[in-house]
Tab-separated table of C-alpha atoms in Angstrom:
chain	number	residue	atom	x	y	z
A	1	UNK	CA	22.685	-27.594	33.593
A	2	UNK	CA	19.354	-25.868	34.278
A	3	UNK	CA	20.593	-22.804	32.395
A	4	UNK	CA	21.409	-25.009	29.405
A	5	UNK	CA	17.926	-26.505	29.262
A	6	UNK	CA	16.295	-23.116	29.726
A	7	UNK	CA	17.612	-22.065	26.316
A	8	UNK	CA	15.872	-24.929	24.521
A	9	UNK	CA	12.310	-25.007	23.147
A	10	UNK	CA	9.687	-22.338	22.589
A	11	UNK	CA	8.635	-19.680	25.059
A	12	UNK	CA	5.379	-20.665	26.743
A	13	UNK	CA	3.362	-18.441	29.072
A	14	UNK	CA	1.627	-20.533	31.751
A	15	UNK	CA	0.238	-19.654	35.161
A	16	UNK	CA	-0.358	-22.875	37.119
A	17	UNK	CA	-3.096	-22.304	39.721
A	18	UNK	CA	-5.053	-24.404	42.155
A	19	UNK	CA	-4.027	-27.041	44.693
A	20	UNK	CA	-0.799	-28.768	43.777
A	21	UNK	CA	1.700	-27.914	41.064
A	22	UNK	CA	0.936	-30.954	38.920
A	23	UNK	CA	-2.806	-30.291	38.797
A	24	UNK	CA	-2.311	-26.552	38.321
A	25	UNK	CA	0.101	-27.099	35.427
A	26	UNK	CA	-2.173	-29.693	33.835
A	27	UNK	CA	-5.171	-27.374	34.033
A	28	UNK	CA	-3.193	-24.438	32.597
A	29	UNK	CA	-1.937	-26.480	29.642
A	30	UNK	CA	-5.382	-27.948	28.970
A	31	UNK	CA	-6.958	-24.476	28.975
A	32	UNK	CA	-4.279	-23.138	26.622
A	33	UNK	CA	-5.116	-25.901	24.136
A	34	UNK	CA	-8.894	-25.658	24.605
A	35	UNK	CA	-8.932	-21.882	24.052
A	36	UNK	CA	-6.860	-22.161	20.876
A	37	UNK	CA	-3.886	-20.303	22.344
A	38	UNK	CA	-1.802	-23.402	21.558
A	39	UNK	CA	-2.642	-24.423	18.000
A	40	UNK	CA	-2.755	-28.072	16.857
A	41	UNK	CA	0.709	-29.293	15.945
A	42	UNK	CA	2.542	-26.835	18.217
A	43	UNK	CA	5.654	-28.463	19.647
A	44	UNK	CA	5.902	-27.912	23.394
A	45	UNK	CA	9.138	-27.367	25.297
A	46	UNK	CA	10.873	-30.439	26.635
A	47	UNK	CA	10.019	-31.322	30.209
A	48	UNK	CA	13.498	-30.212	31.263
A	49	UNK	CA	13.176	-26.829	29.514
A	50	UNK	CA	9.674	-26.085	30.845
A	51	UNK	CA	10.672	-27.178	34.355
A	52	UNK	CA	13.626	-24.794	34.218
A	53	UNK	CA	11.384	-21.955	32.970
A	54	UNK	CA	8.806	-22.487	35.731
A	55	UNK	CA	11.297	-23.309	38.475
A	56	UNK	CA	9.677	-26.653	39.299
A	57	UNK	CA	10.729	-30.300	39.232
A	58	UNK	CA	11.086	-32.001	35.870
A	59	UNK	CA	8.938	-34.937	37.026
A	60	UNK	CA	6.033	-32.560	37.691
A	61	UNK	CA	6.108	-31.400	34.062
A	62	UNK	CA	6.551	-34.947	32.740
A	63	UNK	CA	3.544	-36.138	34.776
A	64	UNK	CA	1.384	-33.225	33.534
A	65	UNK	CA	2.352	-34.017	29.931
A	66	UNK	CA	1.512	-37.692	30.490
A	67	UNK	CA	-1.923	-36.835	31.906
A	68	UNK	CA	-2.769	-34.675	28.869
A	69	UNK	CA	-1.506	-37.312	26.437
A	70	UNK	CA	-3.823	-39.808	28.086
A	71	UNK	CA	-6.727	-37.355	27.767
A	72	UNK	CA	-5.985	-36.780	24.084
A	73	UNK	CA	-4.936	-33.130	24.357
A	74	UNK	CA	-1.284	-33.848	23.546
A	75	UNK	CA	0.670	-36.431	21.567
A	76	UNK	CA	4.147	-37.758	22.318
A	77	UNK	CA	6.364	-39.623	19.873
A	78	UNK	CA	9.975	-40.636	20.106
A	79	UNK	CA	12.100	-38.128	18.197
A	80	UNK	CA	9.155	-35.774	17.618
A	81	UNK	CA	8.691	-34.452	21.130
A	82	UNK	CA	5.410	-33.486	22.738
A	83	UNK	CA	2.913	-31.678	20.529
A	84	UNK	CA	-0.631	-30.360	20.728
A	85	UNK	CA	-2.956	-32.997	19.306
A	86	UNK	CA	-4.711	-32.393	16.004
A	87	UNK	CA	-8.316	-32.347	17.182
A	88	UNK	CA	-11.391	-30.176	16.924
A	89	UNK	CA	-11.453	-27.690	19.775
A	90	UNK	CA	-14.861	-26.488	20.991
A	91	UNK	CA	-14.539	-22.876	22.174
A	92	UNK	CA	-15.767	-22.057	25.670
A	93	UNK	CA	-19.390	-21.011	26.072
A	94	UNK	CA	-19.906	-17.337	25.407
A	95	UNK	CA	-16.996	-17.060	22.986
A	96	UNK	CA	-18.033	-15.118	19.907
A	97	UNK	CA	-17.635	-17.150	16.703
A	98	UNK	CA	-15.069	-15.918	14.232
A	99	UNK	CA	-16.506	-13.908	11.382
A	100	UNK	CA	-16.728	-15.970	8.236
A	101	UNK	CA	-13.980	-15.028	5.847
A	102	UNK	CA	-15.232	-13.275	2.723
A	103	UNK	CA	-14.605	-15.202	-0.441
A	104	UNK	CA	-11.952	-13.713	-2.689
A	105	UNK	CA	-13.010	-12.670	-6.188
A	106	UNK	CA	-12.072	-14.933	-9.057
A	107	UNK	CA	-10.715	-11.927	-10.955
A	108	UNK	CA	-9.636	-8.607	-9.484
A	109	UNK	CA	-9.818	-5.521	-11.706
A	110	UNK	CA	-9.912	-2.945	-8.935
A	111	UNK	CA	-7.465	-0.083	-9.435
A	112	UNK	CA	-4.614	0.808	-7.137
A	113	UNK	CA	-2.264	-2.154	-7.170
A	114	UNK	CA	0.377	-3.498	-9.574
A	115	UNK	CA	0.853	-7.136	-10.591
A	116	UNK	CA	2.423	-8.403	-7.389
A	117	UNK	CA	3.495	-11.611	-9.109
A	118	UNK	CA	5.896	-9.530	-11.203
A	119	UNK	CA	7.734	-8.106	-8.201
A	120	UNK	CA	11.450	-8.576	-9.005
A	121	UNK	CA	12.198	-10.915	-6.103
A	122	UNK	CA	15.567	-12.162	-7.307
A	123	UNK	CA	16.827	-8.680	-8.174
A	124	UNK	CA	15.487	-7.239	-4.930
A	125	UNK	CA	17.187	-9.997	-2.937
A	126	UNK	CA	20.451	-9.366	-4.781
A	127	UNK	CA	20.184	-5.652	-4.052
A	128	UNK	CA	19.347	-6.350	-0.398
A	129	UNK	CA	22.438	-8.510	0.019
A	130	UNK	CA	24.696	-5.937	-1.558
A	131	UNK	CA	23.150	-3.112	0.444
A	132	UNK	CA	23.392	-4.942	3.748
A	133	UNK	CA	26.972	-6.005	3.085
A	134	UNK	CA	28.047	-2.439	2.327
A	135	UNK	CA	25.994	-0.736	5.043
A	136	UNK	CA	27.943	0.924	7.871
A	137	UNK	CA	27.157	-0.287	11.376
A	138	UNK	CA	25.494	2.998	12.295
A	139	UNK	CA	22.903	2.427	9.563
A	140	UNK	CA	21.257	-0.029	11.974
A	141	UNK	CA	20.978	2.583	14.710
A	142	UNK	CA	18.135	5.059	15.249
A	143	UNK	CA	18.224	7.105	12.091
A	144	UNK	CA	17.487	10.515	10.667
A	145	UNK	CA	13.701	11.054	10.675
A	146	UNK	CA	13.978	12.242	7.080
A	147	UNK	CA	15.202	8.797	6.017
A	148	UNK	CA	18.578	7.328	5.143
A	149	UNK	CA	20.841	9.925	3.487
A	150	UNK	CA	21.875	7.392	0.834
A	151	UNK	CA	18.262	6.927	-0.263
A	152	UNK	CA	17.500	10.646	-0.249
A	153	UNK	CA	20.525	11.293	-2.442
A	154	UNK	CA	19.546	8.491	-4.838
A	155	UNK	CA	15.965	9.757	-5.011
A	156	UNK	CA	17.113	13.307	-5.709
A	157	UNK	CA	19.118	12.116	-8.716
A	158	UNK	CA	16.415	9.798	-10.022
A	159	UNK	CA	13.508	12.231	-9.634
A	160	UNK	CA	15.456	15.010	-11.320
A	161	UNK	CA	16.349	12.755	-14.242
A	162	UNK	CA	13.090	10.858	-14.703
A	163	UNK	CA	10.355	13.184	-13.449
A	164	UNK	CA	11.795	16.689	-13.809
A	165	UNK	CA	11.677	17.277	-10.061
A	166	UNK	CA	14.027	19.908	-8.618
A	167	UNK	CA	15.128	17.913	-5.614
A	168	UNK	CA	17.612	18.571	-2.849
A	169	UNK	CA	18.343	15.552	-0.591
A	170	UNK	CA	18.054	17.853	2.426
A	171	UNK	CA	14.428	18.570	1.512
A	172	UNK	CA	13.378	14.964	0.894
A	173	UNK	CA	11.499	13.105	3.626
A	174	UNK	CA	10.958	9.353	3.312
A	175	UNK	CA	7.638	8.129	4.666
A	176	UNK	CA	5.681	4.895	5.028
A	177	UNK	CA	3.399	5.275	2.021
A	178	UNK	CA	1.499	8.162	0.443
A	179	UNK	CA	-1.177	8.134	3.136
A	180	UNK	CA	1.477	8.600	5.819
A	181	UNK	CA	2.949	11.546	3.946
A	182	UNK	CA	-0.472	13.136	3.489
A	183	UNK	CA	-1.212	12.715	7.191
A	184	UNK	CA	2.020	14.523	8.071
A	185	UNK	CA	1.246	17.331	5.638
A	186	UNK	CA	-2.282	17.628	6.994
A	187	UNK	CA	-0.911	18.094	10.499
A	188	UNK	CA	1.571	20.735	9.319
A	189	UNK	CA	-1.064	22.634	7.335
A	190	UNK	CA	-3.448	22.683	10.299
A	191	UNK	CA	-0.669	23.881	12.606
A	192	UNK	CA	-0.002	26.699	10.138
A	193	UNK	CA	-3.609	27.810	10.414
A	194	UNK	CA	-4.980	26.252	7.200
A	195	UNK	CA	-8.670	25.423	7.195
A	196	UNK	CA	-9.560	24.336	3.654
A	197	UNK	CA	-7.920	22.056	1.091
A	198	UNK	CA	-9.266	21.993	-2.462
A	199	UNK	CA	-9.421	18.517	-3.992
A	200	UNK	CA	-10.454	17.030	-7.312
A	201	UNK	CA	-14.118	16.193	-7.892
A	202	UNK	CA	-13.134	12.546	-8.336
A	203	UNK	CA	-10.471	10.961	-6.156
A	204	UNK	CA	-9.830	8.593	-3.281
A	205	UNK	CA	-12.170	9.074	-0.348
A	206	UNK	CA	-9.406	7.735	1.923
A	207	UNK	CA	-7.312	10.813	1.142
A	208	UNK	CA	-10.202	13.133	1.929
A	209	UNK	CA	-10.714	11.328	5.248
A	210	UNK	CA	-7.042	11.809	6.169
A	211	UNK	CA	-7.346	15.544	5.583
A	212	UNK	CA	-10.602	15.681	7.523
A	213	UNK	CA	-8.957	13.862	10.436
A	214	UNK	CA	-6.376	16.654	10.499
A	215	UNK	CA	-9.165	19.202	10.943
A	216	UNK	CA	-9.172	20.328	7.309
A	217	UNK	CA	-12.280	20.812	5.188
A	218	UNK	CA	-12.145	19.565	1.587
A	219	UNK	CA	-13.934	21.341	-1.246
A	220	UNK	CA	-14.139	19.842	-4.766
A	221	UNK	CA	-12.923	21.654	-7.871
A	222	UNK	CA	-14.808	21.464	-11.187
A	223	UNK	CA	-13.632	18.942	-13.765
A	224	UNK	CA	-13.900	18.901	-17.581
A	225	UNK	CA	-12.036	17.578	-20.623
A	226	UNK	CA	-8.965	19.680	-19.743
A	227	UNK	CA	-8.792	18.171	-16.277
A	228	UNK	CA	-9.361	19.855	-12.950
A	229	UNK	CA	-10.334	23.524	-13.212
A	230	UNK	CA	-8.390	25.698	-10.722
A	231	UNK	CA	-10.713	28.693	-11.180
A	232	UNK	CA	-12.368	28.061	-7.784
A	233	UNK	CA	-9.114	27.907	-5.807
A	234	UNK	CA	-9.459	31.331	-4.249
A	235	UNK	CA	-11.128	30.041	-1.066
A	236	UNK	CA	-8.556	27.296	-0.378
A	237	UNK	CA	-5.322	27.275	1.623
A	238	UNK	CA	-3.905	24.305	-0.288
A	239	UNK	CA	-4.843	21.980	-3.137
A	240	UNK	CA	-4.310	18.234	-3.644
A	241	UNK	CA	-3.906	17.225	-7.305
A	242	UNK	CA	-2.935	14.269	-9.500
A	243	UNK	CA	-1.728	16.401	-12.444
A	244	UNK	CA	0.218	13.828	-14.485
A	245	UNK	CA	-2.662	11.330	-14.697
A	246	UNK	CA	-5.822	12.354	-12.859
A	247	UNK	CA	-7.193	9.587	-10.683
A	248	UNK	CA	-9.519	8.086	-11.665
A	249	UNK	CA	-10.527	10.047	-14.798
A	250	UNK	CA	-7.169	9.422	-16.458
A	251	UNK	CA	-6.471	12.771	-18.141
A	252	UNK	CA	-3.388	14.954	-17.549
A	253	UNK	CA	-3.863	18.475	-16.291
A	254	UNK	CA	-3.771	20.872	-19.257
A	255	UNK	CA	-0.621	22.996	-19.466
A	256	UNK	CA	-2.570	26.261	-19.086
A	257	UNK	CA	-4.149	24.952	-15.897
A	258	UNK	CA	-0.812	23.732	-14.583
A	259	UNK	CA	0.461	27.281	-14.950
A	260	UNK	CA	-2.712	28.659	-13.342
A	261	UNK	CA	-2.299	26.431	-10.282
A	262	UNK	CA	1.295	27.587	-9.769
A	263	UNK	CA	0.283	31.235	-10.290
A	264	UNK	CA	-2.415	30.845	-7.614
A	265	UNK	CA	0.116	29.396	-5.168
A	266	UNK	CA	2.583	32.238	-5.772
A	267	UNK	CA	-0.073	34.913	-5.528
A	268	UNK	CA	-1.822	33.670	-2.386
A	269	UNK	CA	0.928	31.761	-0.577
A	270	UNK	CA	-1.098	28.561	-0.984
A	271	UNK	CA	0.476	25.137	-1.166
A	272	UNK	CA	0.118	22.558	-3.948
A	273	UNK	CA	0.283	18.881	-2.972
A	274	UNK	CA	1.231	16.890	-6.089
A	275	UNK	CA	0.334	13.181	-5.961
A	276	UNK	CA	2.515	11.560	-8.636
A	277	UNK	CA	1.182	8.071	-7.923
A	278	UNK	CA	1.838	6.514	-11.340
A	279	UNK	CA	3.774	9.159	-13.273
A	280	UNK	CA	6.354	6.613	-14.453
A	281	UNK	CA	3.818	4.622	-16.456
A	282	UNK	CA	3.125	6.487	-19.695
A	283	UNK	CA	2.866	4.499	-22.905
A	284	UNK	CA	2.288	6.587	-26.000
A	285	UNK	CA	4.777	9.434	-25.551
A	286	UNK	CA	7.154	10.944	-23.017
A	287	UNK	CA	5.775	11.135	-19.468
A	288	UNK	CA	4.243	14.390	-18.311
A	289	UNK	CA	6.813	16.105	-16.098
A	290	UNK	CA	6.157	16.840	-12.461
A	291	UNK	CA	4.293	20.036	-11.634
A	292	UNK	CA	6.851	20.628	-8.893
A	293	UNK	CA	9.441	21.526	-11.522
A	294	UNK	CA	7.527	24.748	-12.213
A	295	UNK	CA	7.886	26.031	-8.651
A	296	UNK	CA	9.644	23.887	-6.016
A	297	UNK	CA	8.977	26.588	-3.401
A	298	UNK	CA	5.191	26.227	-3.610
A	299	UNK	CA	4.680	22.580	-4.679
A	300	UNK	CA	5.135	19.484	-2.533
A	301	UNK	CA	5.970	16.450	-4.649
A	302	UNK	CA	4.779	13.069	-3.326
A	303	UNK	CA	5.947	9.849	-4.949
A	304	UNK	CA	5.709	6.199	-3.993
A	305	UNK	CA	7.028	2.722	-4.749
A	306	UNK	CA	3.543	1.236	-4.365
A	307	UNK	CA	2.776	1.111	-8.092
A	308	UNK	CA	6.291	0.670	-9.473
A	309	UNK	CA	7.276	-2.105	-7.038
A	310	UNK	CA	4.765	-3.126	-4.358
A	311	UNK	CA	2.519	-1.421	-1.769
A	312	UNK	CA	3.792	-3.755	0.941
A	313	UNK	CA	7.202	-2.080	0.913
A	314	UNK	CA	5.580	0.983	2.554
A	315	UNK	CA	8.068	3.339	0.942
A	316	UNK	CA	7.183	6.793	-0.317
A	317	UNK	CA	8.840	10.193	-0.393
A	318	UNK	CA	8.091	13.878	-0.265
A	319	UNK	CA	10.136	16.654	-1.870
A	320	UNK	CA	9.310	19.693	0.209
A	321	UNK	CA	9.753	23.455	-0.059
A	322	UNK	CA	12.562	24.768	2.170
A	323	UNK	CA	10.407	26.066	5.007
A	324	UNK	CA	8.132	23.046	5.062
A	325	UNK	CA	10.835	20.378	5.245
A	326	UNK	CA	11.763	21.094	8.855
A	327	UNK	CA	8.133	21.268	10.023
A	328	UNK	CA	7.232	18.001	8.301
A	329	UNK	CA	10.277	16.280	9.760
A	330	UNK	CA	9.255	17.464	13.220
A	331	UNK	CA	5.712	16.153	12.655
A	332	UNK	CA	7.131	12.772	11.723
A	333	UNK	CA	8.859	12.438	15.089
A	334	UNK	CA	12.336	11.937	16.447
A	335	UNK	CA	13.289	8.827	14.452
A	336	UNK	CA	12.420	7.339	11.116
A	337	UNK	CA	9.714	4.670	11.000
A	338	UNK	CA	10.494	3.180	7.598
A	339	UNK	CA	12.592	0.015	7.571
A	340	UNK	CA	16.274	0.854	7.161
A	341	UNK	CA	17.060	-2.334	5.234
A	342	UNK	CA	14.325	-1.642	2.682
A	343	UNK	CA	15.581	1.927	2.314
A	344	UNK	CA	19.117	0.714	1.679
A	345	UNK	CA	17.843	-1.902	-0.761
A	346	UNK	CA	15.867	0.685	-2.718
A	347	UNK	CA	18.994	2.856	-2.789
A	348	UNK	CA	20.943	0.010	-4.356
A	349	UNK	CA	18.053	-0.680	-6.741
A	350	UNK	CA	18.068	2.934	-7.916
A	351	UNK	CA	21.818	3.466	-8.204
A	352	UNK	CA	22.518	0.132	-9.936
A	353	UNK	CA	19.981	0.808	-12.714
A	354	UNK	CA	17.813	-2.150	-11.677
A	355	UNK	CA	14.877	0.156	-10.972
A	356	UNK	CA	14.967	1.632	-14.491
A	357	UNK	CA	15.225	-1.830	-16.065
A	358	UNK	CA	12.325	-3.076	-13.970
A	359	UNK	CA	10.193	-0.087	-14.980
A	360	UNK	CA	10.899	-0.610	-18.675
A	361	UNK	CA	9.898	-4.266	-18.449
A	362	UNK	CA	6.713	-3.619	-16.480
A	363	UNK	CA	5.801	-0.666	-18.683
A	364	UNK	CA	5.876	-2.959	-21.715
A	365	UNK	CA	3.790	-5.615	-19.935
A	366	UNK	CA	1.156	-3.134	-18.811
A	367	UNK	CA	0.962	-1.517	-22.234
A	368	UNK	CA	0.197	-4.911	-23.771
A	369	UNK	CA	-2.538	-5.443	-21.204
A	370	UNK	CA	-4.001	-2.031	-21.888
A	371	UNK	CA	-4.031	-2.703	-25.630
A	372	UNK	CA	-5.709	-6.070	-25.125
A	373	UNK	CA	-8.364	-4.468	-22.919
A	374	UNK	CA	-9.110	-1.705	-25.414
A	375	UNK	CA	-9.307	-4.185	-28.301
A	376	UNK	CA	-11.540	-6.615	-26.401
A	377	UNK	CA	-14.008	-3.929	-25.332
A	378	UNK	CA	-14.156	-2.476	-28.845
A	379	UNK	CA	-14.758	-5.884	-30.411
A	380	UNK	CA	-17.288	-7.307	-27.970
A	381	UNK	CA	-19.114	-4.381	-26.359
A	382	UNK	CA	-19.502	-1.441	-28.741
A	383	UNK	CA	-21.806	0.261	-26.198
A	384	UNK	CA	-18.847	0.921	-23.885
A	385	UNK	CA	-16.064	3.446	-24.457
A	386	UNK	CA	-12.557	3.342	-22.975
A	387	UNK	CA	-10.820	6.616	-22.024
A	388	UNK	CA	-7.797	7.672	-19.992
A	389	UNK	CA	-5.580	5.105	-21.677
A	390	UNK	CA	-2.368	7.072	-22.204
A	391	UNK	CA	-0.836	6.234	-18.831
A	392	UNK	CA	-1.186	4.502	-15.502
A	393	UNK	CA	-2.536	1.120	-14.443
A	394	UNK	CA	-6.238	1.715	-14.997
A	395	UNK	CA	-8.697	2.956	-17.607
A	396	UNK	CA	-12.115	4.570	-17.410
A	397	UNK	CA	-14.745	2.468	-19.126
A	398	UNK	CA	-17.725	4.689	-19.957
A	399	UNK	CA	-21.141	3.050	-19.723
A	400	UNK	CA	-24.612	3.953	-20.999
A	401	UNK	CA	-26.477	6.262	-18.579
A	402	UNK	CA	-28.085	4.492	-15.654
A	403	UNK	CA	-26.186	1.202	-15.999
A	404	UNK	CA	-23.221	1.528	-13.629
A	405	UNK	CA	-24.829	0.025	-10.541
A	406	UNK	CA	-26.297	-2.978	-12.391
A	407	UNK	CA	-22.971	-3.706	-14.111
A	408	UNK	CA	-21.039	-3.580	-10.827
A	409	UNK	CA	-23.598	-5.914	-9.241
A	410	UNK	CA	-23.453	-8.318	-12.179
A	411	UNK	CA	-19.673	-8.345	-11.944
A	412	UNK	CA	-19.893	-9.187	-8.232
A	413	UNK	CA	-22.187	-12.128	-8.967
A	414	UNK	CA	-19.676	-13.404	-11.521
A	415	UNK	CA	-16.754	-13.196	-9.069
A	416	UNK	CA	-15.270	-10.130	-10.770
A	417	UNK	CA	-14.117	-7.293	-8.507
A	418	UNK	CA	-14.386	-3.916	-10.229
A	419	UNK	CA	-15.202	-0.417	-9.031
A	420	UNK	CA	-17.778	2.006	-10.336
A	421	UNK	CA	-16.845	5.639	-10.858
A	422	UNK	CA	-19.490	6.802	-8.370
A	423	UNK	CA	-17.477	5.601	-5.363
A	424	UNK	CA	-14.732	8.131	-6.178
A	425	UNK	CA	-17.009	11.169	-6.549
A	426	UNK	CA	-16.792	13.890	-3.886
A	427	UNK	CA	-20.167	14.247	-2.164
A	428	UNK	CA	-20.208	18.008	-2.864
A	429	UNK	CA	-19.161	17.804	-6.535
A	430	UNK	CA	-21.447	19.892	-8.730
A	431	UNK	CA	-21.008	18.131	-12.077
A	432	UNK	CA	-23.567	15.610	-13.232
A	433	UNK	CA	-22.602	12.057	-12.187
A	434	UNK	CA	-21.284	9.890	-15.026
A	435	UNK	CA	-21.747	6.126	-15.375
A	436	UNK	CA	-18.430	4.323	-15.764
A	437	UNK	CA	-16.173	1.582	-14.436
A	438	UNK	CA	-12.660	2.251	-13.142
A	439	UNK	CA	-10.855	-0.826	-14.432
A	440	UNK	CA	-7.426	-1.644	-13.039
A	441	UNK	CA	-5.356	-3.816	-15.339
A	442	UNK	CA	-2.283	-4.033	-13.132
A	443	UNK	CA	-3.527	-6.433	-10.470
A	444	UNK	CA	-4.175	-9.782	-12.236
A	445	UNK	CA	-1.141	-12.010	-12.800
A	446	UNK	CA	-0.306	-12.776	-16.421
A	447	UNK	CA	-1.936	-16.213	-16.400
A	448	UNK	CA	-5.274	-14.735	-15.273
A	449	UNK	CA	-5.376	-11.738	-17.606
A	450	UNK	CA	-7.311	-13.254	-20.513
A	451	UNK	CA	-9.876	-14.751	-18.129
A	452	UNK	CA	-10.301	-11.400	-16.412
A	453	UNK	CA	-10.938	-9.737	-19.779
A	454	UNK	CA	-13.540	-12.346	-20.702
A	455	UNK	CA	-15.296	-11.861	-17.361
A	456	UNK	CA	-15.313	-8.081	-17.793
A	457	UNK	CA	-16.736	-8.152	-21.306
A	458	UNK	CA	-19.386	-10.652	-20.216
A	459	UNK	CA	-20.971	-8.174	-17.782
A	460	UNK	CA	-20.834	-5.087	-20.001
A	461	UNK	CA	-23.992	-3.925	-21.771
A	462	UNK	CA	-23.944	-4.811	-25.461
């Protein structure tokens, strides 16, 4: 019978101390409530279950519960069991107060995230059910560190068809987001003896920090209307680029410069890291193909589901040159760290055509948002100019010289989250700083989009 009761109720860690079991148990329960370890409303195990867990008499537990009910720490109702009372708990002296939570912005126009409200929950759930039903038992075991073979095969077909990537499933490694992939590549490059990685003058500081943490120095390349200029690549061992849609400037890398980057890699043995973060979202003509298609032996292609589906999935992939695939897999470790069920679900999503249908629908939605943003800025704030609008989930909103900081501050006061271009500039970039906002139009849900536009136009200089 004791074994039966031991399976009932929640697990509860208690260490009764002091003279007598009843007093020790009472003190331990009281302290667990007072310290906040047992939150108000928590249902405690039955007296039988807790007695079985602690190896003591049931009456001892029942008496301790009764004492704490009388003191107001617990409540007991017929049919509801014994619960922690809903009361204000004063933390013990010396306990540091919790940091006050920062208020969320009313509108969020920061770049980097899609409209999470548009995540295809029903279709994803349907795909997950089908994938789990069809999955072999060994899919739930420790897997290949490169990722599930079904997903790598599906990605190879999709990337070849949609992005012009020359992909072999054996050279695809699934990783937990772009940052994870970049960290692995940084470790491999450093182990190969690399010292310097060229980066774009404007880009994510988080990526530069990842490379620096791997022991690699980053040097910025010049930037102009044709995109990043590879002329200064001679001193680098590798280069990190966003060639399809430069982040955050929004221009594609000119075809002559694409060829120049590949020529540099072939001539010097350097490596090109291609960040194709939003290559699927192009609105006015066919997407720019992946740079990797020009030379799969010198270009590493990195893609992600963060913009097309959701960052929280933590799913990304690398298509690697033959020699690099094995080293990167070894750097990842002995087993995969990406959730198998999500990998199988994405496989089903890709092979069933649901991914393509989802992209077409979201592409149309984001294009409408982009058009509304461009029209609103043109109509209400002729002093601002929108560029980089052909693709992606953000635009660059050029501002009059000297106004960026004041506009960002005004936006903050109005509850509008938006980033200035300055935060993305490499500290060693030689070009003159430009005043602009990097406006993400993917994040707000549909019902908040018009309000976000109004808030943005209200803080722009006239």
